[in-house]
Short mmCIF file of C-alpha atoms and ligand atoms in Angstrom, two decimals:
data_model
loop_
_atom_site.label_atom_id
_atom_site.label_comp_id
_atom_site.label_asym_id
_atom_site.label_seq_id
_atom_site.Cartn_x
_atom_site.Cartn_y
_atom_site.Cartn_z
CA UNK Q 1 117.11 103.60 83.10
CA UNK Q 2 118.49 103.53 86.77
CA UNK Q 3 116.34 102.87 89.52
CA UNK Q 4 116.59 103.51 92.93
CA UNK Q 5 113.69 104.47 94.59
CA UNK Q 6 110.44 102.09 94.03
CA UNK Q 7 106.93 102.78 95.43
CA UNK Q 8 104.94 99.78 96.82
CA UNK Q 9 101.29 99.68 97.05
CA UNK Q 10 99.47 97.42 99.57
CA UNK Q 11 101.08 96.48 102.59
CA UNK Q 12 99.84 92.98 102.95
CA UNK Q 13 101.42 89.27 102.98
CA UNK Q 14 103.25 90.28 99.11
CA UNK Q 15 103.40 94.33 99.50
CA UNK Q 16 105.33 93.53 102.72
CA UNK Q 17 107.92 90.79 101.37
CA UNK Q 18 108.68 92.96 98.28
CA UNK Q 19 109.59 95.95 100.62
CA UNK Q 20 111.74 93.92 102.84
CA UNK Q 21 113.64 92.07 99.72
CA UNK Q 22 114.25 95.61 97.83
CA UNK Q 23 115.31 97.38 101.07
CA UNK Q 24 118.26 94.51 101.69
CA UNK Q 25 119.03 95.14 97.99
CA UNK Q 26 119.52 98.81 98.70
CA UNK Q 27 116.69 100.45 97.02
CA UNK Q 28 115.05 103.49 98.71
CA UNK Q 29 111.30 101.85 99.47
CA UNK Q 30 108.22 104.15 99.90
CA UNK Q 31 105.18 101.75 100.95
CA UNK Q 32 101.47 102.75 101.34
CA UNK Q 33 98.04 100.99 102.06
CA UNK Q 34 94.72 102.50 102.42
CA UNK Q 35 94.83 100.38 105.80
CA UNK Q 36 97.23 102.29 108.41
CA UNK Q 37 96.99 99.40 110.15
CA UNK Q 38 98.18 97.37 107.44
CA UNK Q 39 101.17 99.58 107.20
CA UNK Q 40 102.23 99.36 111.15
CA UNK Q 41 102.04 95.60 111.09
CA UNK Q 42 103.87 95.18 107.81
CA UNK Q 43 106.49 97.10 109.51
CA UNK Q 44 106.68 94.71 112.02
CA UNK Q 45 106.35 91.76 110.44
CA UNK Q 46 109.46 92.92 108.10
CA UNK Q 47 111.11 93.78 111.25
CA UNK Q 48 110.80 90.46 113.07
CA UNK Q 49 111.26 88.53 110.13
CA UNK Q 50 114.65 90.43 109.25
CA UNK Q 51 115.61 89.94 112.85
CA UNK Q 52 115.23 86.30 112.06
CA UNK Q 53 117.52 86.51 109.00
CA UNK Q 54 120.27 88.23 111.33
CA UNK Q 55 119.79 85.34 114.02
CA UNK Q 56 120.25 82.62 111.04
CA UNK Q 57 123.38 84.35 110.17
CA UNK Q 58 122.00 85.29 106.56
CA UNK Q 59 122.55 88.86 106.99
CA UNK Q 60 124.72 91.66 109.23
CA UNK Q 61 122.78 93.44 111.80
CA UNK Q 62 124.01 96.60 110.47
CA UNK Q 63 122.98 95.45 106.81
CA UNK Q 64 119.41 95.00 108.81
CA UNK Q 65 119.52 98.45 110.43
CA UNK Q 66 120.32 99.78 107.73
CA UNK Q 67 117.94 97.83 104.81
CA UNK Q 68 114.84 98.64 107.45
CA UNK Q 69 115.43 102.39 107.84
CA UNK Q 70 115.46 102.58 103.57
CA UNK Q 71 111.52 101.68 104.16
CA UNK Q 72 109.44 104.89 104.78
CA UNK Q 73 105.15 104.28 104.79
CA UNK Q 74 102.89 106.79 103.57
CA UNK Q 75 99.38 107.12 103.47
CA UNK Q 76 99.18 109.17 100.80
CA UNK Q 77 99.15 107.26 97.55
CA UNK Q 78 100.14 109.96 95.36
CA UNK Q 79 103.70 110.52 96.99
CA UNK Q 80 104.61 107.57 95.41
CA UNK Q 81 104.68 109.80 91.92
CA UNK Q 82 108.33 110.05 92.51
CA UNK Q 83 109.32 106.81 92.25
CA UNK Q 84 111.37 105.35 89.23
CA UNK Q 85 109.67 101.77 89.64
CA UNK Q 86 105.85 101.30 91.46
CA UNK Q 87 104.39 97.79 92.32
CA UNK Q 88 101.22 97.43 93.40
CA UNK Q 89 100.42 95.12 95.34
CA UNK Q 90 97.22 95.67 96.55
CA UNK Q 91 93.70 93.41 96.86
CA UNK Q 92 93.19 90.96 93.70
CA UNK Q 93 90.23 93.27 91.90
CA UNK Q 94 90.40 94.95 88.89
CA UNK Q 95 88.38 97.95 90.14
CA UNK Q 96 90.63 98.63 93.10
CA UNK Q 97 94.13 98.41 90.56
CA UNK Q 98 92.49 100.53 88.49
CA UNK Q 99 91.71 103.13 90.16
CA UNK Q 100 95.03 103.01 92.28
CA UNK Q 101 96.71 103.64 88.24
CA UNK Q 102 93.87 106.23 87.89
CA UNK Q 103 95.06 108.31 90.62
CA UNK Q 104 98.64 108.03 90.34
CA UNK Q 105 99.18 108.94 86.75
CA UNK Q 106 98.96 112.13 87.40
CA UNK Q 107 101.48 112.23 89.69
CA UNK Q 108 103.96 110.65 87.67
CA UNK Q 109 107.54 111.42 86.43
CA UNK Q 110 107.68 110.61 82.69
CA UNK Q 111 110.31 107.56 83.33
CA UNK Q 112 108.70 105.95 86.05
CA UNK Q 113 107.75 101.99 85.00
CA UNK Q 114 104.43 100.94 86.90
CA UNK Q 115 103.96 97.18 87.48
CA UNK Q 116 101.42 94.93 89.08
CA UNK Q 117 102.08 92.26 91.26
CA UNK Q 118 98.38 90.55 90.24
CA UNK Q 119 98.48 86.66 89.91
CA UNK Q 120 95.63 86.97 87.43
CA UNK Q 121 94.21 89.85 85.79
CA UNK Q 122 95.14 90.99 82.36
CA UNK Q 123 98.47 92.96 81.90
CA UNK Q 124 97.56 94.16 79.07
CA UNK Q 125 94.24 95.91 79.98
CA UNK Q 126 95.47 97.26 83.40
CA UNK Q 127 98.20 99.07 80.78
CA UNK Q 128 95.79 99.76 78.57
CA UNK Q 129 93.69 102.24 81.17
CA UNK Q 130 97.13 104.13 81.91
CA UNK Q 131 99.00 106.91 79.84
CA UNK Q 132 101.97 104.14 79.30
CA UNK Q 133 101.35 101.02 78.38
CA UNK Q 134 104.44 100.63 76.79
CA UNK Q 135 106.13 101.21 80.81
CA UNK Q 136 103.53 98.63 82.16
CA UNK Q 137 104.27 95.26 82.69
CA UNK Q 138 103.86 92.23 85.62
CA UNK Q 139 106.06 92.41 88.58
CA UNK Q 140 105.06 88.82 89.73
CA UNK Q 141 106.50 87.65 93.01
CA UNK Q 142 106.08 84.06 95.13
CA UNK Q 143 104.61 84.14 98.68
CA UNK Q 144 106.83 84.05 100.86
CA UNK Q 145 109.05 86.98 98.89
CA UNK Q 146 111.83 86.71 101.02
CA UNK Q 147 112.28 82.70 100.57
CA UNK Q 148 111.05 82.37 97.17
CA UNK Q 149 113.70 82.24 94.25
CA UNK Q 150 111.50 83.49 90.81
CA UNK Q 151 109.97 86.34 89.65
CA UNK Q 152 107.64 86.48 87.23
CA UNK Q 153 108.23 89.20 84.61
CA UNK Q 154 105.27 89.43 82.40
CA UNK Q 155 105.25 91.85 79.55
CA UNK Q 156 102.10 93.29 77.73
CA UNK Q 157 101.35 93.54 74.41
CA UNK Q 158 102.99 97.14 74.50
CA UNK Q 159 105.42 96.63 76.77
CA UNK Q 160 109.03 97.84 75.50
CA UNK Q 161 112.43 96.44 75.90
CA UNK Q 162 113.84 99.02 78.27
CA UNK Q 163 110.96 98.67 80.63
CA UNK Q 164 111.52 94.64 80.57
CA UNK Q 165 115.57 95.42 81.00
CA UNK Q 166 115.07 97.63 83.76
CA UNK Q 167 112.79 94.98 85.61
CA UNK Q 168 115.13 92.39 84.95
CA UNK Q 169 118.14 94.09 86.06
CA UNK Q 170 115.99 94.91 89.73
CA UNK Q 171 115.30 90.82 89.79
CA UNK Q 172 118.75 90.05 89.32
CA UNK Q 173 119.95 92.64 91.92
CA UNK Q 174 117.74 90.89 94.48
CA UNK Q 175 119.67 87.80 93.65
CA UNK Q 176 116.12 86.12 92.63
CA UNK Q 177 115.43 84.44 88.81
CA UNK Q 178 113.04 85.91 86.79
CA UNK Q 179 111.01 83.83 84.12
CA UNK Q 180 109.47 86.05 81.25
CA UNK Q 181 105.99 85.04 80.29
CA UNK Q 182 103.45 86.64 78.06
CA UNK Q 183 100.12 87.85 79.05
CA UNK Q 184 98.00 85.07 78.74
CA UNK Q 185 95.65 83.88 82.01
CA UNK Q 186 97.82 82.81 85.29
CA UNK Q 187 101.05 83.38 83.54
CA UNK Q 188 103.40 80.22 83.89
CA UNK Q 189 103.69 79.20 87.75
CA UNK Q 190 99.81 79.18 88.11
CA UNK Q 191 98.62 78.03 84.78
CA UNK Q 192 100.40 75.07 85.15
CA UNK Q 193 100.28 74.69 88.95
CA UNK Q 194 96.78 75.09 89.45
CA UNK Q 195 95.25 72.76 87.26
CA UNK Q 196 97.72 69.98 88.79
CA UNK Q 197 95.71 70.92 92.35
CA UNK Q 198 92.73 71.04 90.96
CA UNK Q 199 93.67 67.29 89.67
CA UNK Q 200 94.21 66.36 92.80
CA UNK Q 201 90.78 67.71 94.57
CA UNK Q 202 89.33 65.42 91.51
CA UNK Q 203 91.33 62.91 92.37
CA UNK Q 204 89.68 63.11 96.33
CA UNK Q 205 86.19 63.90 94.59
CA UNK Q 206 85.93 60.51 92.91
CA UNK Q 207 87.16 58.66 95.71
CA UNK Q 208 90.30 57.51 93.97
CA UNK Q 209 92.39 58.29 96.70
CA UNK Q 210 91.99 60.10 100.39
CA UNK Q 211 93.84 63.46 101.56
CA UNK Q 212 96.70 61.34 102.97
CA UNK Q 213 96.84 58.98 100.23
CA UNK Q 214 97.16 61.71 97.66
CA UNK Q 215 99.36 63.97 99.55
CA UNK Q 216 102.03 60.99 100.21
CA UNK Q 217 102.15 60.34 96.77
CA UNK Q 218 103.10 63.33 95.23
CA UNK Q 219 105.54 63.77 97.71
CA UNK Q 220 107.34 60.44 97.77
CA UNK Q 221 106.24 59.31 94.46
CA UNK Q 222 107.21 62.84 92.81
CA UNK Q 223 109.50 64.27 94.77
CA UNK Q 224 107.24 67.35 95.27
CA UNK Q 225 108.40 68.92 98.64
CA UNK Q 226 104.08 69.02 99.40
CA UNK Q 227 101.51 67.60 98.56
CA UNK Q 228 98.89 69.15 96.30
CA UNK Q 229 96.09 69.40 98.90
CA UNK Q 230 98.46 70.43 101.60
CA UNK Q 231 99.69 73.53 99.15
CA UNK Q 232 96.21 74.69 98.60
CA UNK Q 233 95.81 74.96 102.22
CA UNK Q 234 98.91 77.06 102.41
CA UNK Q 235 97.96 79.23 99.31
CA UNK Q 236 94.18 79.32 100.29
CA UNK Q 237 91.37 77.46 98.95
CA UNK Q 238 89.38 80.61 97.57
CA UNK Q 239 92.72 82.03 95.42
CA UNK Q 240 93.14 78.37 94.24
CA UNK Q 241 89.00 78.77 92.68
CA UNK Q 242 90.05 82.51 91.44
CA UNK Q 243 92.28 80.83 89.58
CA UNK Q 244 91.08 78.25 88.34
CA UNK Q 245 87.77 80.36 87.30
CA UNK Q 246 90.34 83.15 85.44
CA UNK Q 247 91.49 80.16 83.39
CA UNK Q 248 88.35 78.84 82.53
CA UNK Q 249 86.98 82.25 81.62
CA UNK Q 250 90.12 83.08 79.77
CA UNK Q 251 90.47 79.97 77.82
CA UNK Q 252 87.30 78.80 77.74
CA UNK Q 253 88.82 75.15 77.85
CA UNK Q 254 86.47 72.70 80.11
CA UNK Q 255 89.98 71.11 81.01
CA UNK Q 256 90.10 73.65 83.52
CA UNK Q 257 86.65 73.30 85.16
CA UNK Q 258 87.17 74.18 88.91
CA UNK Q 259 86.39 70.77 90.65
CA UNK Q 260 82.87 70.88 92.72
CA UNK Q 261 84.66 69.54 95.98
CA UNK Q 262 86.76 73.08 95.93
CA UNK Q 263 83.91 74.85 95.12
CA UNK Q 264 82.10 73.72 98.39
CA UNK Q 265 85.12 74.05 100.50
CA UNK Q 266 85.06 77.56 99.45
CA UNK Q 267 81.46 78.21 100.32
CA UNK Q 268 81.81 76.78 103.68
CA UNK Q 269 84.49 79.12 104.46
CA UNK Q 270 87.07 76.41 105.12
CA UNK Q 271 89.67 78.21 103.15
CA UNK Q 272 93.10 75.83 104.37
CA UNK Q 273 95.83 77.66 106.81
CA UNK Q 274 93.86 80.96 106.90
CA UNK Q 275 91.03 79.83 108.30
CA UNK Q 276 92.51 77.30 110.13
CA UNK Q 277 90.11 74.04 108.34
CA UNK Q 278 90.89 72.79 105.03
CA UNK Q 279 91.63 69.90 103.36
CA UNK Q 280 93.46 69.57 106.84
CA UNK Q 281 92.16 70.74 110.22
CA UNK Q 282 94.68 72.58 111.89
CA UNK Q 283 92.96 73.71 114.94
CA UNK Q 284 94.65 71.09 117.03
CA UNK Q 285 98.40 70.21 117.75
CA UNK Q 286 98.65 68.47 114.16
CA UNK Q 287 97.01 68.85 111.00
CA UNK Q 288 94.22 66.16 110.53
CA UNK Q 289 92.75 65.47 107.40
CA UNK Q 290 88.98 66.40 106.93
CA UNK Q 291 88.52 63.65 104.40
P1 NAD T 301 96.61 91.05 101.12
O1 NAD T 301 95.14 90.98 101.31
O2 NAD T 301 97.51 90.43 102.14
O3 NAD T 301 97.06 92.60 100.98
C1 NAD T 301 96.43 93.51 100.15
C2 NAD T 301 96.60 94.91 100.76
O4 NAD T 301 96.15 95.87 99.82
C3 NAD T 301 95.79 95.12 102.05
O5 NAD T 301 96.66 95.52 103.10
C4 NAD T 301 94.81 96.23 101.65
O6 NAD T 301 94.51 97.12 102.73
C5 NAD T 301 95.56 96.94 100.55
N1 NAD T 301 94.74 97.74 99.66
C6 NAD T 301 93.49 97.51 99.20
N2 NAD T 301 93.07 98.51 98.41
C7 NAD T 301 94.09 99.42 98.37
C8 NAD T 301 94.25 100.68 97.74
N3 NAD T 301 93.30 101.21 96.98
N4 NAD T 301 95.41 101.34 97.93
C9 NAD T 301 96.39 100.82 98.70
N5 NAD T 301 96.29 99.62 99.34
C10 NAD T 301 95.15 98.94 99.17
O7 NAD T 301 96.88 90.45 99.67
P2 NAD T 301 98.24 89.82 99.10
O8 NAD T 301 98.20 88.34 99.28
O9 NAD T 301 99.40 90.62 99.59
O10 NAD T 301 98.03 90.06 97.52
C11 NAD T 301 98.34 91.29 96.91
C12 NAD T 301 98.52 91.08 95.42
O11 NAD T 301 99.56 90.12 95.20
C13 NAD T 301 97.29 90.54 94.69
O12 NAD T 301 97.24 91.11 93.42
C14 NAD T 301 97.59 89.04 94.59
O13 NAD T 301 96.95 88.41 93.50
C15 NAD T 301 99.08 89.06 94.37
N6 NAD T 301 99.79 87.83 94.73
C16 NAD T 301 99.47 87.14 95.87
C17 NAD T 301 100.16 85.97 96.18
C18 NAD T 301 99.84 85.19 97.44
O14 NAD T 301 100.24 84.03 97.54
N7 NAD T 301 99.15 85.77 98.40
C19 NAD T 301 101.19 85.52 95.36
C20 NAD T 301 101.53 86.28 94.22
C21 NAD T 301 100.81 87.42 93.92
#
């Protein structure tokens, strides 16, 4: 199964990264968003941060040139039918992948291997809703795409061995790793991730230690390049509680009980880097710690 042309779907923080990282690999990259906003500023964000690759020496400017004009937008969904691989990376609801399968499938060559990009939902029932669930699988990328090494390959419960192959062989062309996992909530990275950040908003719920306390020792005391806290920030304090909520609900373990303290960060809308107020407060010159 060769593939050379891929279709992207969403063109925001991840639909973005994956288009620049295939485009320096050589694949032919068709993106679209419902937002045609989205798609101008992903554009230039790929652009600029390119541009920055070239300035660190990482890559040629012709291999630049040439990787950004191998990126095409479209706001028509359905001329992504073409493709022979289509990620979507669109908004984290169900509803919203589901009907972006719904109106593709029609549109579809017979080969062409559909992924998702989702950190959470069920591989198995997105496949499930389409006409080949045995061509399905999870396509699951780090934020940022262009630094971060793994990819998450997650097959469903009808996935096949020449759709995994194919995905594999597209990971190892963009020099990354990928980690297979089965379909079971939050994969690998999060499942085991999460729960450790969730520990550590405990751990600053019972008073056992404060932000700085906690953060310093994971990193000296672990070796962890963060801290916990300070990583929720960057991931964002609401997708942390998605998380955390999938694997409760998908579990049904009380082990992973979202902590109360993250819970009422997320209802006051301080949401970490995104919203600028955290566990840290970075409106100011340095982050400060809000507890
Ligand atoms: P984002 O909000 O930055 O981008 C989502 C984009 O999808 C937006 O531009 C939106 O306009 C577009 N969109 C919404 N509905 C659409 C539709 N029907 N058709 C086409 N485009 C549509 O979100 P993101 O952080 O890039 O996340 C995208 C996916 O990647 C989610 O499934 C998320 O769980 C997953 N993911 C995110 C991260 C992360 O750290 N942010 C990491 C791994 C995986």
């Amino acid at each position: 199964m060769e593939i050379q042309t891929i279709g992207i779907v969403g063109a925001g923080q991840m639909g973005n990264g994956i288009a620049h990282v295939m485009a320096l690999a050589g694949y032919d990259v068709l993106l679209t968003d419902v937002s045609e906003d989205a798609m101008s500023a992903a554009m230039d964000t790929i652009e600029g941060n390119m541009k920055r690759q070239v300035g660190r020496g990482k890559i040629s400017e012709e291999d630049q040139q040439a990787a950004f004009a191998r990126i095409k937008t479209t706001p028509t969904l359905t001329d992504l039918g073409k493709s022979d691989l289509i990620i979507e990376a669109a908004t984290e609801r169900e509803t919203v992948k589901q009907a972006i399968f719904e109106d593709l499938i029609p549109h579809l060559k017979p080969t062409t291997i559909l992924t998702s990009n989702t950190s959470s939902i069920s591989i198995t029932r997105l496949a499930s809703r389409t006409d080949r669930p045995e061509k399905f699988m999870g396509f699951h990328f780090m934020n940022p795409v262009p630094v971060m090494q793994l990819v998450e390959l997650i097959r469903g419960i009808a996935t096949d061995e020449e759709t995994f192959n194919a995905c594999k062989e597209v990971v190892e062309r963009l020099n990354k790793t990928a980690a297979s996992a089965e379909d079971f909530p939050a994969f690998i990275v999060n499942r085991i991730l999460m729960p450790m950040i969730n520990e550590a908003v405990y751990t600053l719920y019972e008073g056992v230690g404060n932000v700085k306390s906690i953060d310093s020792s994971m990193k000296l005391g672990a070796n962890h390049p963060m801290g916990p806290l300070e990583l929720a920030d960057f991931i964002g304090l609401d997708t942390c509680l998605a998380i955390m909520n999938v694997l409760h609900d998908g579990l049904a373990d009380t082990k992973y009980r979202p902590c109360p303290l993250l819970t009422k960060y997320v209802e006051a809308g301080w949401l970490g880097r995104k919203t600028e107020r955290g566990f840290y407060d970075y409106r100011g010159d340095e982050p400060v710690p809000t507890r």
